[in-house]
Amino acid sequence: MGPVTPAHAGTYRCRGSYPHSPTEWSALSAPLAIMVTGVHKKPSLLALPRPLVKSGETVILQCSSDIVFGHFFLHSEVTFEEPLHLVGELHGGGSQANYSINSMKSALAETYRCYGSVTHSPYVLSAPSDPLDIVITGESVRTFFSLSLGHRVNDPGLGSPGGHKEDECGILMERDLLGEVCTNRDRETGDTSTDQVS
């Protein structure tokens, strides 16, 4: 099918028959929607209150346009298997639609785009909005630091008697929400061992 034009947009189904029984047809397939993009001017996509959100907060993705779109389609490569259909509402001479996501779901931290279409041609879409990256903070807090040879650390969480840990060969420590991981690298042999510190 091509070159594709707006006339190709719509819902398609197919069915089949055997050569010896051309009048006997199978049931219809599931519908397949073909959307043609780039016909209208791109809408805007915003994150409210901001695209950088703390884990547990709710963020609103707002598609808007100065064109009166009856439909908006929110697209992401991971979260939605198909573009999410949103109903456009009149707003200030144009239109907009909102979609709320809860940032507790880390999979929602990704890149989004939205498209718009007019009511009588729902599968003829605008150009995509500029990409919007949603970043969720507070899921993992990591601190990396290295200890020089013979350096003593005063940290009760390190698990050694009295909260002291002597570094004999240099330590790279990664601290996250699951605990602390210490990586000891022998400066002469290059051997590496990893200890989990609770």
Tab-separated table of N, CA and C in Angstrom, residues 35-45 63-65 67 69 71-75 112-118 122-131:
chain	number	residue	atom	x	y	z
A	35	MET	N	-3.111	4.710	10.836
A	35	MET	CA	-3.134	6.144	11.103
A	35	MET	C	-2.098	6.837	10.235
A	36	VAL	N	-2.508	7.863	9.558
A	36	VAL	CA	-1.609	8.634	8.697
A	36	VAL	C	-1.264	9.928	9.421
A	37	THR	N	0.002	10.148	9.659
A	37	THR	CA	0.438	11.307	10.440
A	37	THR	C	0.981	12.414	9.546
A	38	GLY	N	1.152	13.590	10.153
A	38	GLY	CA	1.777	14.711	9.461
A	38	GLY	C	0.836	15.576	8.657
A	39	VAL	N	-0.468	15.374	8.816
A	39	VAL	CA	-1.438	16.134	8.024
A	39	VAL	C	-1.719	17.496	8.653
A	40	HIS	N	-1.782	17.552	9.987
A	40	HIS	CA	-2.058	18.807	10.694
A	40	HIS	C	-0.807	19.273	11.441
A	41	LYS	N	-0.835	20.514	11.866
A	41	LYS	CA	0.259	21.081	12.656
A	41	LYS	C	0.386	20.336	13.984
A	42	LYS	N	1.610	20.182	14.441
A	42	LYS	CA	1.845	19.418	15.663
A	42	LYS	C	1.251	20.119	16.882
A	43	PRO	N	0.720	19.356	17.853
A	43	PRO	CA	0.248	19.932	19.111
A	43	PRO	C	1.410	20.100	20.087
A	44	SER	N	1.098	20.622	21.250
A	44	SER	CA	2.080	20.752	22.329
A	44	SER	C	1.827	19.668	23.368
A	45	LEU	N	2.883	19.237	24.033
A	45	LEU	CA	2.765	18.258	25.116
A	45	LEU	C	3.537	18.772	26.312
A	63	CYS	N	-1.926	17.363	26.397
A	63	CYS	CA	-1.834	17.636	24.965
A	63	CYS	C	-2.703	18.847	24.668
A	64	SER	N	-2.211	19.787	23.898
A	64	SER	CA	-3.006	20.974	23.581
A	64	SER	C	-2.643	21.486	22.195
A	65	SER	N	-3.591	22.214	21.593
A	65	SER	CA	-3.377	22.767	20.258
A	65	SER	C	-4.292	23.960	20.057
A	67	ILE	N	-5.637	24.264	17.264
A	67	ILE	CA	-6.616	23.645	16.366
A	67	ILE	C	-7.638	22.902	17.219
A	69	PHE	N	-9.070	19.957	17.906
A	69	PHE	CA	-8.967	18.519	17.688
A	69	PHE	C	-10.011	17.804	18.541
A	71	HIS	N	-9.822	14.572	18.912
A	71	HIS	CA	-9.105	13.415	19.457
A	71	HIS	C	-7.631	13.764	19.629
A	72	PHE	N	-7.055	13.236	20.694
A	72	PHE	CA	-5.606	13.254	20.877
A	72	PHE	C	-5.154	11.816	21.092
A	73	PHE	N	-3.952	11.528	20.645
A	73	PHE	CA	-3.385	10.196	20.819
A	73	PHE	C	-2.024	10.342	21.487
A	74	LEU	N	-1.892	9.745	22.662
A	74	LEU	CA	-0.650	9.804	23.430
A	74	LEU	C	0.158	8.548	23.116
A	75	HIS	N	1.386	8.753	22.730
A	75	HIS	CA	2.217	7.630	22.283
A	75	HIS	C	3.480	7.524	23.126
A	112	TYR	N	7.438	10.592	25.773
A	112	TYR	CA	6.067	10.626	25.264
A	112	TYR	C	5.953	11.625	24.116
A	113	ARG	N	4.996	11.365	23.236
A	113	ARG	CA	4.607	12.291	22.171
A	113	ARG	C	3.093	12.244	22.049
A	114	CYS	N	2.511	13.284	21.516
A	114	CYS	CA	1.072	13.231	21.268
A	114	CYS	C	0.763	13.730	19.865
A	115	TYR	N	-0.376	13.259	19.370
A	115	TYR	CA	-0.881	13.623	18.051
A	115	TYR	C	-2.317	14.109	18.219
A	116	GLY	N	-2.801	14.872	17.266
A	116	GLY	CA	-4.189	15.316	17.277
A	116	GLY	C	-4.877	14.968	15.973
A	117	SER	N	-6.198	14.809	16.035
A	117	SER	CA	-6.988	14.592	14.816
A	117	SER	C	-8.351	15.238	14.992
A	118	VAL	N	-8.950	15.619	13.881
A	118	VAL	CA	-10.270	16.247	13.930
A	118	VAL	C	-11.339	15.169	14.038
A	122	PRO	N	-10.742	10.711	12.423
A	122	PRO	CA	-9.953	10.385	13.611
A	122	PRO	C	-8.627	9.696	13.322
A	123	TYR	N	-8.457	9.103	12.143
A	123	TYR	CA	-7.222	8.392	11.834
A	123	TYR	C	-6.258	9.215	10.977
A	124	VAL	N	-6.635	10.440	10.682
A	124	VAL	CA	-5.748	11.361	9.965
A	124	VAL	C	-5.146	12.294	11.014
A	125	LEU	N	-3.890	12.069	11.335
A	125	LEU	CA	-3.294	12.716	12.502
A	125	LEU	C	-2.387	13.882	12.133
A	126	SER	N	-2.128	14.674	13.156
A	126	SER	CA	-1.161	15.766	13.035
A	126	SER	C	0.255	15.201	13.016
A	127	ALA	N	1.203	16.073	12.840
A	127	ALA	CA	2.596	15.722	13.097
A	127	ALA	C	2.752	15.485	14.600
A	128	PRO	N	3.743	14.710	15.024
A	128	PRO	CA	3.913	14.460	16.456
A	128	PRO	C	4.384	15.702	17.193
A	129	SER	N	3.987	15.801	18.450
A	129	SER	CA	4.500	16.875	19.301
A	129	SER	C	5.992	16.678	19.515
A	130	ASP	N	6.639	17.687	20.036
A	130	ASP	CA	8.026	17.505	20.454
A	130	ASP	C	8.069	16.454	21.556
A	131	PRO	N	9.124	15.652	21.633
A	131	PRO	CA	9.186	14.611	22.664
A	131	PRO	C	9.245	15.201	24.065
